PDB file of C-alpha atoms in Angstrom:
ATOM      1  CA  UNK A   1     104.825 -37.290 132.265  1.00 39.00           C
ATOM      2  CA  UNK A   2     102.003 -39.390 130.991  1.00 36.00           C
ATOM      3  CA  UNK A   3     101.945 -42.978 129.872  1.00 37.00           C
ATOM      4  CA  UNK A   4     101.130 -43.603 126.236  1.00 38.00           C
ATOM      5  CA  UNK A   5      98.367 -45.953 125.270  1.00 37.00           C
ATOM      6  CA  UNK A   6     100.430 -47.693 122.626  1.00 40.00           C
ATOM      7  CA  UNK A   7      99.371 -45.364 119.798  1.00 40.00           C
ATOM      8  CA  UNK A   8     101.504 -42.873 117.924  1.00 42.00           C
ATOM      9  CA  UNK A   9     102.932 -40.002 119.936  1.00 40.00           C
ATOM     10  CA  UNK A  10     100.984 -36.794 119.457  1.00 45.00           C
ATOM     11  CA  UNK A  11     101.635 -33.100 119.796  1.00 47.00           C
ATOM     12  CA  UNK A  12      99.851 -32.918 123.168  1.00 51.00           C
ATOM     13  CA  UNK A  13     102.478 -35.001 124.966  1.00 56.00           C
ATOM     14  CA  UNK A  14     104.742 -33.417 127.549  1.00 64.00           C
ATOM     15  CA  UNK A  15     107.780 -31.792 125.865  1.00 72.00           C
ATOM     16  CA  UNK A  16     109.976 -33.369 128.561  1.00 76.00           C
ATOM     17  CA  UNK A  17     108.765 -36.782 127.337  1.00 78.00           C
ATOM     18  CA  UNK A  18     109.853 -35.963 123.788  1.00 81.00           C
ATOM     19  CA  UNK A  19     113.283 -34.711 124.883  1.00 82.00           C
ATOM     20  CA  UNK A  20     113.758 -37.687 127.197  1.00 85.00           C
ATOM     21  CA  UNK A  21     112.899 -40.119 124.384  1.00 87.00           C
ATOM     22  CA  UNK A  22     115.457 -38.439 122.119  1.00 86.00           C
ATOM     23  CA  UNK A  23     118.118 -38.496 124.847  1.00 86.00           C
ATOM     24  CA  UNK A  24     117.586 -42.202 125.551  1.00 90.00           C
ATOM     25  CA  UNK A  25     118.014 -42.959 121.850  1.00 89.00           C
ATOM     26  CA  UNK A  26     121.135 -40.756 121.703  1.00 86.00           C
ATOM     27  CA  UNK A  27     122.736 -42.474 124.714  1.00 89.00           C
ATOM     28  CA  UNK A  28     122.307 -45.877 123.059  1.00 90.00           C
ATOM     29  CA  UNK A  29     123.665 -44.536 119.759  1.00 86.00           C
ATOM     30  CA  UNK A  30     126.707 -42.972 121.492  1.00 86.00           C
ATOM     31  CA  UNK A  31     127.695 -46.449 122.667  1.00 86.00           C
ATOM     32  CA  UNK A  32     126.956 -48.077 119.318  1.00 88.00           C
ATOM     33  CA  UNK A  33     124.539 -50.532 120.929  1.00 91.00           C
ATOM     34  CA  UNK A  34     121.630 -52.147 119.155  1.00 90.00           C
ATOM     35  CA  UNK A  35     118.281 -52.374 120.927  1.00 90.00           C
ATOM     36  CA  UNK A  36     119.092 -56.035 121.559  1.00 92.00           C
ATOM     37  CA  UNK A  37     122.409 -55.185 123.247  1.00 92.00           C
ATOM     38  CA  UNK A  38     120.741 -52.582 125.464  1.00 93.00           C
ATOM     39  CA  UNK A  39     117.979 -55.060 126.303  1.00 92.00           C
ATOM     40  CA  UNK A  40     120.590 -57.639 127.367  1.00 93.00           C
ATOM     41  CA  UNK A  41     122.462 -55.106 129.518  1.00 91.00           C
ATOM     42  CA  UNK A  42     119.370 -53.569 131.164  1.00 92.00           C
ATOM     43  CA  UNK A  43     116.983 -56.505 131.443  1.00 92.00           C
ATOM     44  CA  UNK A  44     114.302 -54.436 129.663  1.00 92.00           C
ATOM     45  CA  UNK A  45     112.569 -55.853 126.582  1.00 92.00           C
ATOM     46  CA  UNK A  46     113.507 -54.563 123.123  1.00 91.00           C
ATOM     47  CA  UNK A  47     109.918 -53.554 122.423  1.00 92.00           C
ATOM     48  CA  UNK A  48     109.691 -51.451 125.605  1.00 92.00           C
ATOM     49  CA  UNK A  49     113.034 -49.786 124.841  1.00 92.00           C
ATOM     50  CA  UNK A  50     111.947 -49.079 121.282  1.00 91.00           C
ATOM     51  CA  UNK A  51     108.633 -47.556 122.380  1.00 90.00           C
ATOM     52  CA  UNK A  52     110.399 -45.420 125.013  1.00 90.00           C
ATOM     53  CA  UNK A  53     112.927 -44.121 122.447  1.00 90.00           C
ATOM     54  CA  UNK A  54     110.105 -43.271 120.016  1.00 89.00           C
ATOM     55  CA  UNK A  55     108.170 -41.475 122.753  1.00 87.00           C
ATOM     56  CA  UNK A  56     105.222 -43.854 122.525  1.00 88.00           C
ATOM     57  CA  UNK A  57     105.350 -44.482 126.275  1.00 87.00           C
ATOM     58  CA  UNK A  58     106.686 -42.571 129.254  1.00 83.00           C
ATOM     59  CA  UNK A  59     109.244 -44.712 131.042  1.00 83.00           C
ATOM     60  CA  UNK A  60     108.432 -45.637 134.633  1.00 85.00           C
ATOM     61  CA  UNK A  61     110.773 -44.752 137.489  1.00 85.00           C
ATOM     62  CA  UNK A  62     111.897 -48.392 137.633  1.00 86.00           C
ATOM     63  CA  UNK A  63     112.687 -48.461 133.895  1.00 88.00           C
ATOM     64  CA  UNK A  64     114.599 -45.176 134.065  1.00 88.00           C
ATOM     65  CA  UNK A  65     116.581 -46.487 137.025  1.00 87.00           C
ATOM     66  CA  UNK A  66     117.651 -49.565 135.013  1.00 90.00           C
ATOM     67  CA  UNK A  67     118.705 -47.403 132.067  1.00 91.00           C
ATOM     68  CA  UNK A  68     120.549 -44.975 134.350  1.00 89.00           C
ATOM     69  CA  UNK A  69     122.473 -47.914 135.837  1.00 89.00           C
ATOM     70  CA  UNK A  70     123.514 -49.092 132.360  1.00 91.00           C
ATOM     71  CA  UNK A  71     124.572 -45.576 131.324  1.00 90.00           C
ATOM     72  CA  UNK A  72     126.282 -44.744 134.669  1.00 86.00           C
ATOM     73  CA  UNK A  73     124.061 -41.785 135.547  1.00 84.00           C
ATOM     74  CA  UNK A  74     121.741 -40.837 138.375  1.00 83.00           C
ATOM     75  CA  UNK A  75     118.130 -40.156 137.413  1.00 81.00           C
ATOM     76  CA  UNK A  76     118.670 -36.466 138.147  1.00 76.00           C
ATOM     77  CA  UNK A  77     121.634 -36.367 135.778  1.00 78.00           C
ATOM     78  CA  UNK A  78     119.588 -37.949 133.007  1.00 82.00           C
ATOM     79  CA  UNK A  79     116.651 -35.592 133.546  1.00 77.00           C
ATOM     80  CA  UNK A  80     118.985 -32.583 133.716  1.00 74.00           C
ATOM     81  CA  UNK A  81     120.366 -33.534 130.291  1.00 76.00           C
ATOM     82  CA  UNK A  82     116.955 -32.877 128.746  1.00 76.00           C
ATOM     83  CA  UNK A  83     116.528 -29.523 130.487  1.00 67.00           C
ATOM     84  CA  UNK A  84     117.984 -26.118 129.718  1.00 56.00           C
ATOM     85  CA  UNK A  85     121.389 -25.180 131.178  1.00 58.00           C
ATOM     86  CA  UNK A  86     120.962 -25.177 134.964  1.00 57.00           C
ATOM     87  CA  UNK A  87     120.947 -21.800 136.688  1.00 63.00           C
ATOM     88  CA  UNK A  88     122.589 -20.967 140.020  1.00 76.00           C
ATOM     89  CA  UNK A  89     119.196 -20.042 141.495  1.00 82.00           C
ATOM     90  CA  UNK A  90     116.398 -22.490 140.710  1.00 81.00           C
ATOM     91  CA  UNK A  91     112.990 -20.900 141.259  1.00 86.00           C
ATOM     92  CA  UNK A  92     110.185 -23.136 142.522  1.00 92.00           C
ATOM     93  CA  UNK A  93     108.118 -22.678 139.363  1.00 90.00           C
ATOM     94  CA  UNK A  94     111.128 -23.619 137.184  1.00 84.00           C
ATOM     95  CA  UNK A  95     111.983 -26.886 138.956  1.00 87.00           C
ATOM     96  CA  UNK A  96     111.419 -29.990 136.866  1.00 85.00           C
ATOM     97  CA  UNK A  97     108.596 -32.172 138.133  1.00 90.00           C
ATOM     98  CA  UNK A  98     108.402 -35.736 136.845  1.00 88.00           C
ATOM     99  CA  UNK A  99     105.474 -38.049 137.575  1.00 90.00           C
ATOM    100  CA  UNK A 100     105.291 -41.836 137.398  1.00 90.00           C
ATOM    101  CA  UNK A 101     101.530 -42.519 137.498  1.00 86.00           C
ATOM    102  CA  UNK A 102     102.108 -46.288 137.583  1.00 86.00           C
ATOM    103  CA  UNK A 103     103.734 -46.111 141.033  1.00 87.00           C
ATOM    104  CA  UNK A 104     102.137 -42.942 142.451  1.00 87.00           C
ATOM    105  CA  UNK A 105     105.545 -41.237 142.595  1.00 93.00           C
ATOM    106  CA  UNK A 106     106.171 -37.522 141.987  1.00 94.00           C
ATOM    107  CA  UNK A 107     109.761 -36.288 141.799  1.00 93.00           C
ATOM    108  CA  UNK A 108     110.800 -32.616 141.904  1.00 93.00           C
ATOM    109  CA  UNK A 109     114.397 -31.707 141.024  1.00 88.00           C
ATOM    110  CA  UNK A 110     114.900 -28.953 143.591  1.00 92.00           C
ATOM    111  CA  UNK A 111     118.586 -28.438 142.785  1.00 86.00           C
ATOM    112  CA  UNK A 112     119.465 -30.423 139.656  1.00 74.00           C
ATOM    113  CA  UNK A 113     123.045 -31.561 139.050  1.00 69.00           C
ATOM    114  CA  UNK A 114     125.490 -29.023 137.699  1.00 71.00           C
ATOM    115  CA  UNK A 115     129.042 -29.470 136.472  1.00 63.00           C
ATOM    116  CA  UNK A 116     131.544 -29.205 139.296  1.00 63.00           C
ATOM    117  CA  UNK A 117     128.985 -29.900 142.050  1.00 72.00           C
ATOM    118  CA  UNK A 118     128.495 -33.420 143.460  1.00 78.00           C
ATOM    119  CA  UNK A 119     125.292 -33.061 145.503  1.00 86.00           C
ATOM    120  CA  UNK A 120     121.691 -32.509 144.499  1.00 89.00           C
ATOM    121  CA  UNK A 121     118.396 -32.113 146.351  1.00 94.00           C
ATOM    122  CA  UNK A 122     115.223 -33.887 145.264  1.00 94.00           C
ATOM    123  CA  UNK A 123     111.727 -33.732 146.717  1.00 97.00           C
ATOM    124  CA  UNK A 124     109.804 -36.995 146.532  1.00 97.00           C
ATOM    125  CA  UNK A 125     106.105 -37.631 147.056  1.00 97.00           C
ATOM    126  CA  UNK A 126     104.336 -40.974 147.233  1.00 97.00           C
ATOM    127  CA  UNK A 127     100.570 -41.462 147.434  1.00 96.00           C
ATOM    128  CA  UNK A 128      99.170 -43.541 150.291  1.00 96.00           C
ATOM    129  CA  UNK A 129      99.698 -47.213 149.428  1.00 95.00           C
ATOM    130  CA  UNK A 130     102.303 -46.429 146.757  1.00 95.00           C
ATOM    131  CA  UNK A 131     105.184 -48.860 146.420  1.00 93.00           C
ATOM    132  CA  UNK A 132     108.331 -48.104 144.421  1.00 92.00           C
ATOM    133  CA  UNK A 133     111.204 -50.587 144.052  1.00 92.00           C
ATOM    134  CA  UNK A 134     114.602 -50.305 142.407  1.00 91.00           C
ATOM    135  CA  UNK A 135     116.567 -53.493 141.747  1.00 90.00           C
ATOM    136  CA  UNK A 136     119.951 -51.717 141.680  1.00 87.00           C
ATOM    137  CA  UNK A 137     121.461 -48.296 142.274  1.00 86.00           C
ATOM    138  CA  UNK A 138     121.979 -46.043 139.267  1.00 84.00           C
ATOM    139  CA  UNK A 139     125.548 -45.467 140.495  1.00 84.00           C
ATOM    140  CA  UNK A 140     127.044 -47.942 143.021  1.00 87.00           C
ATOM    141  CA  UNK A 141     128.143 -46.299 146.263  1.00 89.00           C
ATOM    142  CA  UNK A 142     125.827 -43.313 145.841  1.00 89.00           C
ATOM    143  CA  UNK A 143     125.399 -41.444 149.136  1.00 93.00           C
ATOM    144  CA  UNK A 144     121.797 -40.633 150.046  1.00 95.00           C
ATOM    145  CA  UNK A 145     120.147 -38.763 152.923  1.00 97.00           C
ATOM    146  CA  UNK A 146     116.345 -39.023 153.202  1.00 98.00           C
ATOM    147  CA  UNK A 147     114.504 -36.572 155.463  1.00 98.00           C
ATOM    148  CA  UNK A 148     110.754 -37.131 155.834  1.00 98.00           C
ATOM    149  CA  UNK A 149     108.863 -33.821 155.740  1.00 98.00           C
ATOM    150  CA  UNK A 150     105.253 -35.093 155.990  1.00 98.00           C
ATOM    151  CA  UNK A 151     103.657 -38.506 156.448  1.00 98.00           C
ATOM    152  CA  UNK A 152     105.270 -41.914 156.927  1.00 98.00           C
ATOM    153  CA  UNK A 153     107.778 -43.710 154.708  1.00 98.00           C
ATOM    154  CA  UNK A 154     108.823 -47.339 154.965  1.00 98.00           C
ATOM    155  CA  UNK A 155     112.248 -47.593 153.341  1.00 98.00           C
ATOM    156  CA  UNK A 156     114.060 -50.843 152.658  1.00 97.00           C
ATOM    157  CA  UNK A 157     117.772 -50.596 151.842  1.00 96.00           C
ATOM    158  CA  UNK A 158     119.226 -54.022 151.121  1.00 91.00           C
ATOM    159  CA  UNK A 159     118.110 -56.160 154.088  1.00 92.00           C
ATOM    160  CA  UNK A 160     117.371 -53.226 156.440  1.00 95.00           C
ATOM    161  CA  UNK A 161     113.879 -51.775 156.795  1.00 97.00           C
ATOM    162  CA  UNK A 162     113.257 -48.359 158.347  1.00 98.00           C
ATOM    163  CA  UNK A 163     109.917 -46.759 159.204  1.00 98.00           C
ATOM    164  CA  UNK A 164     110.385 -43.009 159.098  1.00 98.00           C
ATOM    165  CA  UNK A 165     107.955 -40.338 160.317  1.00 98.00           C
ATOM    166  CA  UNK A 166     107.937 -36.562 159.814  1.00 98.00           C
ATOM    167  CA  UNK A 167     111.289 -35.160 160.950  1.00 98.00           C
ATOM    168  CA  UNK A 168     113.151 -38.511 160.791  1.00 98.00           C
ATOM    169  CA  UNK A 169     116.261 -38.839 158.625  1.00 98.00           C
ATOM    170  CA  UNK A 170     118.202 -41.846 157.372  1.00 98.00           C
ATOM    171  CA  UNK A 171     121.526 -41.789 155.518  1.00 96.00           C
ATOM    172  CA  UNK A 172     123.417 -44.531 153.718  1.00 96.00           C
ATOM    173  CA  UNK A 173     125.542 -45.521 150.742  1.00 94.00           C
ATOM    174  CA  UNK A 174     123.578 -47.339 148.094  1.00 92.00           C
ATOM    175  CA  UNK A 175     124.939 -50.663 146.863  1.00 92.00           C
ATOM    176  CA  UNK A 176     121.882 -52.858 146.303  1.00 93.00           C
ATOM    177  CA  UNK A 177     118.106 -52.784 145.883  1.00 94.00           C
ATOM    178  CA  UNK A 178     115.819 -50.246 147.576  1.00 95.00           C
ATOM    179  CA  UNK A 179     112.082 -50.037 148.176  1.00 96.00           C
ATOM    180  CA  UNK A 180     110.031 -46.951 149.048  1.00 97.00           C
ATOM    181  CA  UNK A 181     106.554 -47.610 150.468  1.00 97.00           C
ATOM    182  CA  UNK A 182     103.964 -45.178 151.790  1.00 97.00           C
ATOM    183  CA  UNK A 183     101.757 -47.091 154.248  1.00 97.00           C
ATOM    184  CA  UNK A 184      99.374 -44.131 154.537  1.00 94.00           C
ATOM    185  CA  UNK A 185      96.826 -43.048 155.449  1.00 96.00           C
ATOM    186  CA  UNK A 186      98.267 -39.781 154.072  1.00 97.00           C
ATOM    187  CA  UNK A 187     100.803 -39.306 151.270  1.00 97.00           C
ATOM    188  CA  UNK A 188     104.459 -38.972 152.249  1.00 98.00           C
ATOM    189  CA  UNK A 189     106.697 -36.091 151.201  1.00 98.00           C
ATOM    190  CA  UNK A 190     110.446 -36.254 151.724  1.00 98.00           C
ATOM    191  CA  UNK A 191     113.680 -34.508 150.816  1.00 98.00           C
ATOM    192  CA  UNK A 192     116.392 -36.620 149.257  1.00 96.00           C
ATOM    193  CA  UNK A 193     119.982 -35.411 149.174  1.00 94.00           C
ATOM    194  CA  UNK A 194     122.118 -37.359 146.688  1.00 91.00           C
ATOM    195  CA  UNK A 195     125.901 -37.120 146.670  1.00 89.00           C
ATOM    196  CA  UNK A 196     127.947 -38.800 143.950  1.00 83.00           C
ATOM    197  CA  UNK A 197     130.770 -41.034 145.180  1.00 78.00           C
TER     198      UNK A 197
END
């Protein structure tokens, strides 16, 4: 996904961006909320919400997390809603890859959510020096397992900080803020298993 420069959306933008913008607008409409009501509930400005719904900007990971929390969805659930019907076998070249250039975060939906299944697998990648913070979980009590595949990840869950190296795994239930930091010198790549409560 690319960030808009504030101009009108054009035909060269990522089709996922366009579908995501439409889905964000539809979610707000389904609840009958005005932009002001959604701004109050999410802590995101009306102008940013409006631009995201019109596809003028690509929402950051932090912004999507806030909107997911308001709508009671994980980020994977939201992204899966703008994709085609999920298949039982998800080929590597068909997996959705979402990029947040502002934070240096790349997210691959290895096994996106599917009706009747509670777990999903995500691959995350952070550039050296990248720092990604979430102020709240998208769904309180979400179970997460993070297995570092390459590099080093400093993960803060609530008041606990963990430095994880290749092969290390941490697991927890998510109730509060989290922070993902790649101290470098290389990027970090990790597998994230998410299980709905």
